[in-house]
Short mmCIF file of C-alpha atoms in Angstrom, two decimals:
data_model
loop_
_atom_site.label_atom_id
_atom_site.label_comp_id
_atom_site.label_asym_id
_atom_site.label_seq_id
_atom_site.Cartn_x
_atom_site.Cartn_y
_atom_site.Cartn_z
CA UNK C 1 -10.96 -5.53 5.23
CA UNK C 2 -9.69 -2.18 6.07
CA UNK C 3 -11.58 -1.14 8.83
CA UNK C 4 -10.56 -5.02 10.51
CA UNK C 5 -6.72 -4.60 9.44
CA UNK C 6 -5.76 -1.28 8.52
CA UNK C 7 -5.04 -2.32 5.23
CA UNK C 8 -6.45 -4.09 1.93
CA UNK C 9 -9.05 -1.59 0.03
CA UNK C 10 -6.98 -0.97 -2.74
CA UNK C 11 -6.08 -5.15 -3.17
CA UNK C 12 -9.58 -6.27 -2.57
CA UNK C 13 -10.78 -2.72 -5.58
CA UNK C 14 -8.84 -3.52 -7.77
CA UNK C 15 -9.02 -7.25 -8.15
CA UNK C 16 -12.47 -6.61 -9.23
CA UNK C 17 -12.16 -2.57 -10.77
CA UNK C 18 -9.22 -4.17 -13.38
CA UNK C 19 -11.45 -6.15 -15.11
CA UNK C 20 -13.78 -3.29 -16.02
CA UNK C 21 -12.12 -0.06 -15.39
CA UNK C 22 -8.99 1.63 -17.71
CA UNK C 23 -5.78 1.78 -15.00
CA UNK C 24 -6.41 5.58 -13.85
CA UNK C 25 -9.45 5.60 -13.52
CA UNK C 26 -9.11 2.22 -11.07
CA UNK C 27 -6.17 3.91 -9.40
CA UNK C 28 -8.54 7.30 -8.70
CA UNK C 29 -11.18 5.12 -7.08
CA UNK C 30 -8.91 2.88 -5.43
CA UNK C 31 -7.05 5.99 -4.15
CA UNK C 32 -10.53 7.98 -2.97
CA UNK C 33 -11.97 4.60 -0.98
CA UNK C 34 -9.00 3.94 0.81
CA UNK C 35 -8.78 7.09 2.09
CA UNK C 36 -11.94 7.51 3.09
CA UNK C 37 -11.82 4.72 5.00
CA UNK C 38 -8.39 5.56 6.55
CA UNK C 39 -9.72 8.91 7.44
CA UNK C 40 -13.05 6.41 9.14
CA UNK C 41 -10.26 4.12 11.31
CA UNK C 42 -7.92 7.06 12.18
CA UNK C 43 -11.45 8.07 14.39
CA UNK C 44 -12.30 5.13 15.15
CA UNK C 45 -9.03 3.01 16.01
CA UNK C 46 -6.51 5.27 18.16
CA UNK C 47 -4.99 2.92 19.91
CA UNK C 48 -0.84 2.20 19.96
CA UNK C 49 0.35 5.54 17.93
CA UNK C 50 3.78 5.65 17.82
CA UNK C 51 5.59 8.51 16.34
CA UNK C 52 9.19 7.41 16.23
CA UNK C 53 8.64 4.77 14.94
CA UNK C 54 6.37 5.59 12.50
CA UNK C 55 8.47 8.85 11.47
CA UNK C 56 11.29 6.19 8.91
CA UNK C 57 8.04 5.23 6.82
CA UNK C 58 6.71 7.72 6.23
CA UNK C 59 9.73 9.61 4.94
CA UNK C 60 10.42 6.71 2.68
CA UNK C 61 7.30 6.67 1.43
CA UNK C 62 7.08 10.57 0.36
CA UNK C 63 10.67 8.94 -1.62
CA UNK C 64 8.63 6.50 -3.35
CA UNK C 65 5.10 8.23 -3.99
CA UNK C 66 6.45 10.29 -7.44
CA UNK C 67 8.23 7.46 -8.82
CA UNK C 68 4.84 5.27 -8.65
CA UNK C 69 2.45 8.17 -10.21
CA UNK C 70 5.26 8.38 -12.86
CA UNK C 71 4.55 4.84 -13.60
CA UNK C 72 0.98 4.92 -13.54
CA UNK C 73 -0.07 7.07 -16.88
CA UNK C 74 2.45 4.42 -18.50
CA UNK C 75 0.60 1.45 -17.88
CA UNK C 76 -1.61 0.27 -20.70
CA UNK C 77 -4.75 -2.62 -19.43
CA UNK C 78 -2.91 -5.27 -20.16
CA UNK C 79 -0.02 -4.59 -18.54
CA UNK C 80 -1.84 -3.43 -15.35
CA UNK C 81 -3.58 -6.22 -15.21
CA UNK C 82 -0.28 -8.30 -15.36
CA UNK C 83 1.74 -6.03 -12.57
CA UNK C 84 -1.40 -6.24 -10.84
CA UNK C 85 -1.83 -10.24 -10.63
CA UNK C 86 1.57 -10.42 -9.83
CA UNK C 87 1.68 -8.01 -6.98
CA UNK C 88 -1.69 -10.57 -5.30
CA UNK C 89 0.37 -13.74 -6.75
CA UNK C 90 3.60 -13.16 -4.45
CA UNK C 91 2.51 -10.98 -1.97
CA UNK C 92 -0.88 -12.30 -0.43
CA UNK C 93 0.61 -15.81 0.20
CA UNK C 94 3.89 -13.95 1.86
CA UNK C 95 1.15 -12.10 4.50
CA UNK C 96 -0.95 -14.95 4.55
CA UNK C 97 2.04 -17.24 5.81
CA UNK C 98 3.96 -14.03 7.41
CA UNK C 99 3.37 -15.41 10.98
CA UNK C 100 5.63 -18.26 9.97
CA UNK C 101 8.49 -16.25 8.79
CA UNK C 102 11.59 -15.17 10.42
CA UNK C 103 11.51 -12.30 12.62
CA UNK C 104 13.89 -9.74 11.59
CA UNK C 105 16.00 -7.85 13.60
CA UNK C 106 18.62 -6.08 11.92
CA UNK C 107 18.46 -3.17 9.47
CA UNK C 108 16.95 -0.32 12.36
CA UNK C 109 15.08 2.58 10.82
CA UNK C 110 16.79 2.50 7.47
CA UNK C 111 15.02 -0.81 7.04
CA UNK C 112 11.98 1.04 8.12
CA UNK C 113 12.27 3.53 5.53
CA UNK C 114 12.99 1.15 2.35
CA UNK C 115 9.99 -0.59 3.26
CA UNK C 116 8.09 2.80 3.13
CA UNK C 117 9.54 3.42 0.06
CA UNK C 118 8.19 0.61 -1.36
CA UNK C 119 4.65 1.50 0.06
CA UNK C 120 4.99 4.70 -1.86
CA UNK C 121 5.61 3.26 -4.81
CA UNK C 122 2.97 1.36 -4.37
CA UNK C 123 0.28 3.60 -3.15
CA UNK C 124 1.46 6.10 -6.51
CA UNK C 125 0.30 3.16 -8.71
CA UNK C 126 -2.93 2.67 -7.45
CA UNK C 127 -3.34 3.14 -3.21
CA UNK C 128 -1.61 -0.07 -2.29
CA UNK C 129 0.55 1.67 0.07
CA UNK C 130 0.09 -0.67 2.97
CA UNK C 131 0.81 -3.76 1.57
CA UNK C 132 4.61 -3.79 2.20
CA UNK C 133 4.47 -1.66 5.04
CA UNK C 134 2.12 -4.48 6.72
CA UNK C 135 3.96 -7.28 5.60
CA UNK C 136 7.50 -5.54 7.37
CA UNK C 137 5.78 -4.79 10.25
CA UNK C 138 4.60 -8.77 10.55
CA UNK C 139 8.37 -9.26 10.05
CA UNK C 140 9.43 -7.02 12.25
CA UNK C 141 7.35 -8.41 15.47
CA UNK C 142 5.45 -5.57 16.41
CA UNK C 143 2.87 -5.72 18.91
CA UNK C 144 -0.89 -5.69 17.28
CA UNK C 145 -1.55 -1.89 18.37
CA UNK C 146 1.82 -0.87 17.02
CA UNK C 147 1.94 -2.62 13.68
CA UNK C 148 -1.62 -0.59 13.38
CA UNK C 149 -0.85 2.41 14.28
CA UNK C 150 2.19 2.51 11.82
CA UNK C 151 0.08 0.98 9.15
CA UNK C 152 -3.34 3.37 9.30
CA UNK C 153 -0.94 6.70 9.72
CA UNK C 154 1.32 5.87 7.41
CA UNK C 155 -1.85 4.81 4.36
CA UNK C 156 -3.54 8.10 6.22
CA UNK C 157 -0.28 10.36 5.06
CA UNK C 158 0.48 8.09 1.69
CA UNK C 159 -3.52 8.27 0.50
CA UNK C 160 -3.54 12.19 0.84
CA UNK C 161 -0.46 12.95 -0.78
CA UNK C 162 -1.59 10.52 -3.77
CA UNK C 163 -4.95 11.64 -4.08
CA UNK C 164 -3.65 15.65 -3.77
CA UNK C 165 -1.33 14.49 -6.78
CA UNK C 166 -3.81 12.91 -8.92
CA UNK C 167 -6.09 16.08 -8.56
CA UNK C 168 -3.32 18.61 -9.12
CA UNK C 169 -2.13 16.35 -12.25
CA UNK C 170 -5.13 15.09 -13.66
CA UNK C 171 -5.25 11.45 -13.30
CA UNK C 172 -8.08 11.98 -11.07
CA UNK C 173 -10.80 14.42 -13.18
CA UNK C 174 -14.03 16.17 -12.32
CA UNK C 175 -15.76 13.39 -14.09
CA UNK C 176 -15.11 10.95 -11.98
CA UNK C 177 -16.88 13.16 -9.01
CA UNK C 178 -20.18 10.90 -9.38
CA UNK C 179 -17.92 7.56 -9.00
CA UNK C 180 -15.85 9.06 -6.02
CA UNK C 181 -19.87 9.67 -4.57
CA UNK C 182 -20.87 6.00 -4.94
CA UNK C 183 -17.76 4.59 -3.80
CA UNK C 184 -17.54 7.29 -0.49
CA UNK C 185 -20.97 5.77 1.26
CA UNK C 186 -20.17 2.46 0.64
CA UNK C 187 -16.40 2.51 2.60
CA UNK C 188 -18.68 3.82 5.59
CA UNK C 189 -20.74 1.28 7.24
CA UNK C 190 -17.93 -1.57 6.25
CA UNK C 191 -15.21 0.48 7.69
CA UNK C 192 -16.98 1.60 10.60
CA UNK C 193 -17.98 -2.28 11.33
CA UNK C 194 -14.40 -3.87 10.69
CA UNK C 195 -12.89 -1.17 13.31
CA UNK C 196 -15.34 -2.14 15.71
CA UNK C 197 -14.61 -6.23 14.89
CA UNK C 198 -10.43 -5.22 15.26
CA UNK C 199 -11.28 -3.90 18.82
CA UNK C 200 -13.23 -7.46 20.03
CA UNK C 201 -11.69 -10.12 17.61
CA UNK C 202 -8.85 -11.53 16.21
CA UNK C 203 -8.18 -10.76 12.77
CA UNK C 204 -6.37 -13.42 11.47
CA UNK C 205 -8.54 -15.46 10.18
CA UNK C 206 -10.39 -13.22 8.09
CA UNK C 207 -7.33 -11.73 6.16
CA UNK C 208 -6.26 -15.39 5.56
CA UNK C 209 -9.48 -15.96 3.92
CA UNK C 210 -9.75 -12.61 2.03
CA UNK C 211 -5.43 -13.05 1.45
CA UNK C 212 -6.74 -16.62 -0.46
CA UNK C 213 -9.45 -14.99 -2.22
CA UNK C 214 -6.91 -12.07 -3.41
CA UNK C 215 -4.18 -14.77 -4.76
CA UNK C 216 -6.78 -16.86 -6.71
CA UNK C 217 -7.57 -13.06 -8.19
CA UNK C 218 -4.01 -12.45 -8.85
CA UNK C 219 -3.91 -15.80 -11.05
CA UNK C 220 -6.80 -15.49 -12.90
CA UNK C 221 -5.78 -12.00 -13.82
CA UNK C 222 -2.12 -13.35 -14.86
CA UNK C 223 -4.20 -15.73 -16.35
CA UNK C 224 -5.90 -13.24 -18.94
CA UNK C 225 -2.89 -10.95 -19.18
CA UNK C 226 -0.13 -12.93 -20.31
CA UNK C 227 -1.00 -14.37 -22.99
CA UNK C 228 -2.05 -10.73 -24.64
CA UNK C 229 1.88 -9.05 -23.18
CA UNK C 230 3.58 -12.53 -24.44
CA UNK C 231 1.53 -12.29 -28.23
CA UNK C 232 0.92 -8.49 -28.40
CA UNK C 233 -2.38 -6.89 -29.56
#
C-alpha cells in the first residue's frame, strides 16, 4: 500500500497491531515500518518533487508532531482502539470517494500548512501522517507526480522527526529492537514491488479496495471499543 500510494502503512498496522499490541508499542512499530518504507520509495519513486509547494506542509506538520506524541502516552487500549476506528470510519470512505469531491481552490499555502498540521498530529499518535495530507492533496487537484512527491517527502520528514522523538523520549525502547528487525525485512520486498506497480499502473483501484477493507476495520474496532469507554472497566 505504501510503496503503490505513498501512503497507508501505519492505517493498514494498526488495524491489525491494535488488537494485540498496548498503544506505544503499536505506534513504535507503526512509526519504524513506515519509515522504512518511505526511506524504500524516496529511492525508488523520484518523480514530480516539488519544493514550494511542499515547503507549507511540512512546516505545519513540525506544528503538529509534539502535540500528537503528547497525546500518545495518554491513551489507554480502549480508547486507542476507539480514536483509532474512528479515524478508518470517517476518513477511508472520504479518500475512497475523494475523486468525487469538490476541488478546492481557495485557502493558498496557509491551507497547505493546516493540513500538515493535522498530518503531524497524526503521525505523533502513531505514523499516520499522510492520511490528511493525501486526502488535501486529492482536494486540491494535483497532478499524480505532484500529490506524490508532497506526500512521500512530507511522511519522509514527519516519520524521522517522530521516530527521533520516540527514541529520545522513550516511547520507543531497546526492547523493542527485535520487533523493529522483523517488521524492517518485511516493508522491503512489498515496498519495493508497489513502487514499481505506481510507475506502470493505476492505483486507484487498489486503495479503494484496501480504503474498504480499512473502514470495515475501523467498525469492528468501534465495535469492541465502545461499549468498554460507554460502561467503563
Amino acid at each position: 500500500m505504501q510503496g503503490l500510494s505513498g501512503f497507508g502503512f501505519g492505517l493498514t498496522a494498526m488495524s491489525l497491531w491494535a488488537w494485540t499490541l498496548e498503544p506505544q508499542l503499536a505506534a513504535a512499530l507503526s512509526v519504524f515500518g513506515g519509515l522504512t518504507g518511505q526511506v524504500i520509495a524516496a529511492v525508488s519513486v523520484r518523480r514530480g518533487f516539488n519544493l514550494p509547494r511542499l515547503l507549507p506542509f511540512v512546516a505545519g506538520g513540525l506544528c503538529g508532531l509534539p502535540l500528537g506524541i503528547y497525546i500518545l502516552p495518554r491513551l489507554d487500549v480502549p480508547l486507542f482502539k476507539g480514536v483509532l476506528g474512528v479515524l478508518l470510519v470517517v476518513i477511508c470512505p472520504l479518500m475512497f470517494f475523494a475523486s468525487r469531491l469538490p476541488r478546492i481552490t481557495r485557502g493558498g499555502r496557509a491551507a497547505d500548512a493546516v493540513a500538515g498540521l493535522a498530518g503531524g498530529v497524526m503521525g505523533g499518535i502513531g505514523g499516520f501522517s499522510g492520511v490528511i495530507p493525501t486526502l488535501w492533496c486529492q482536494l486540491r487537484g494535483f497532478d499524480k507526480d505532484v500529490a506524490r512527491t508532497v506526500i512521500q517527502n512530507f511522511n519522509l520528514a514527519m516519520l524521522t522527526l517522530t521516530f527521533t522523538t520516540y527514541l529520545v523520549t522513550g516511547i520507543a525502547t531497546r526492547e523493542m529492537l527485535p520487533l523493529f528487525a522483523i517488521v524492517a525485512p518485511a516493508m522491503l520486498i512489498p515496498s519495493l514491488l508497489g513502487a514499481r506497480l505506481y510507475v506502470g499502473i493505476s492505483e486507484t483501484a487498489f486503495r479503494k479496495i484496501v480504503l474498504g477493507l480499512l473502514t470495515l476495520s475501523g467498525i469492528a474496532m468501534l465495535a469492541a471499543a465502545l461499549p468498554v469507554l460507554i460502561h467503563g472497566r
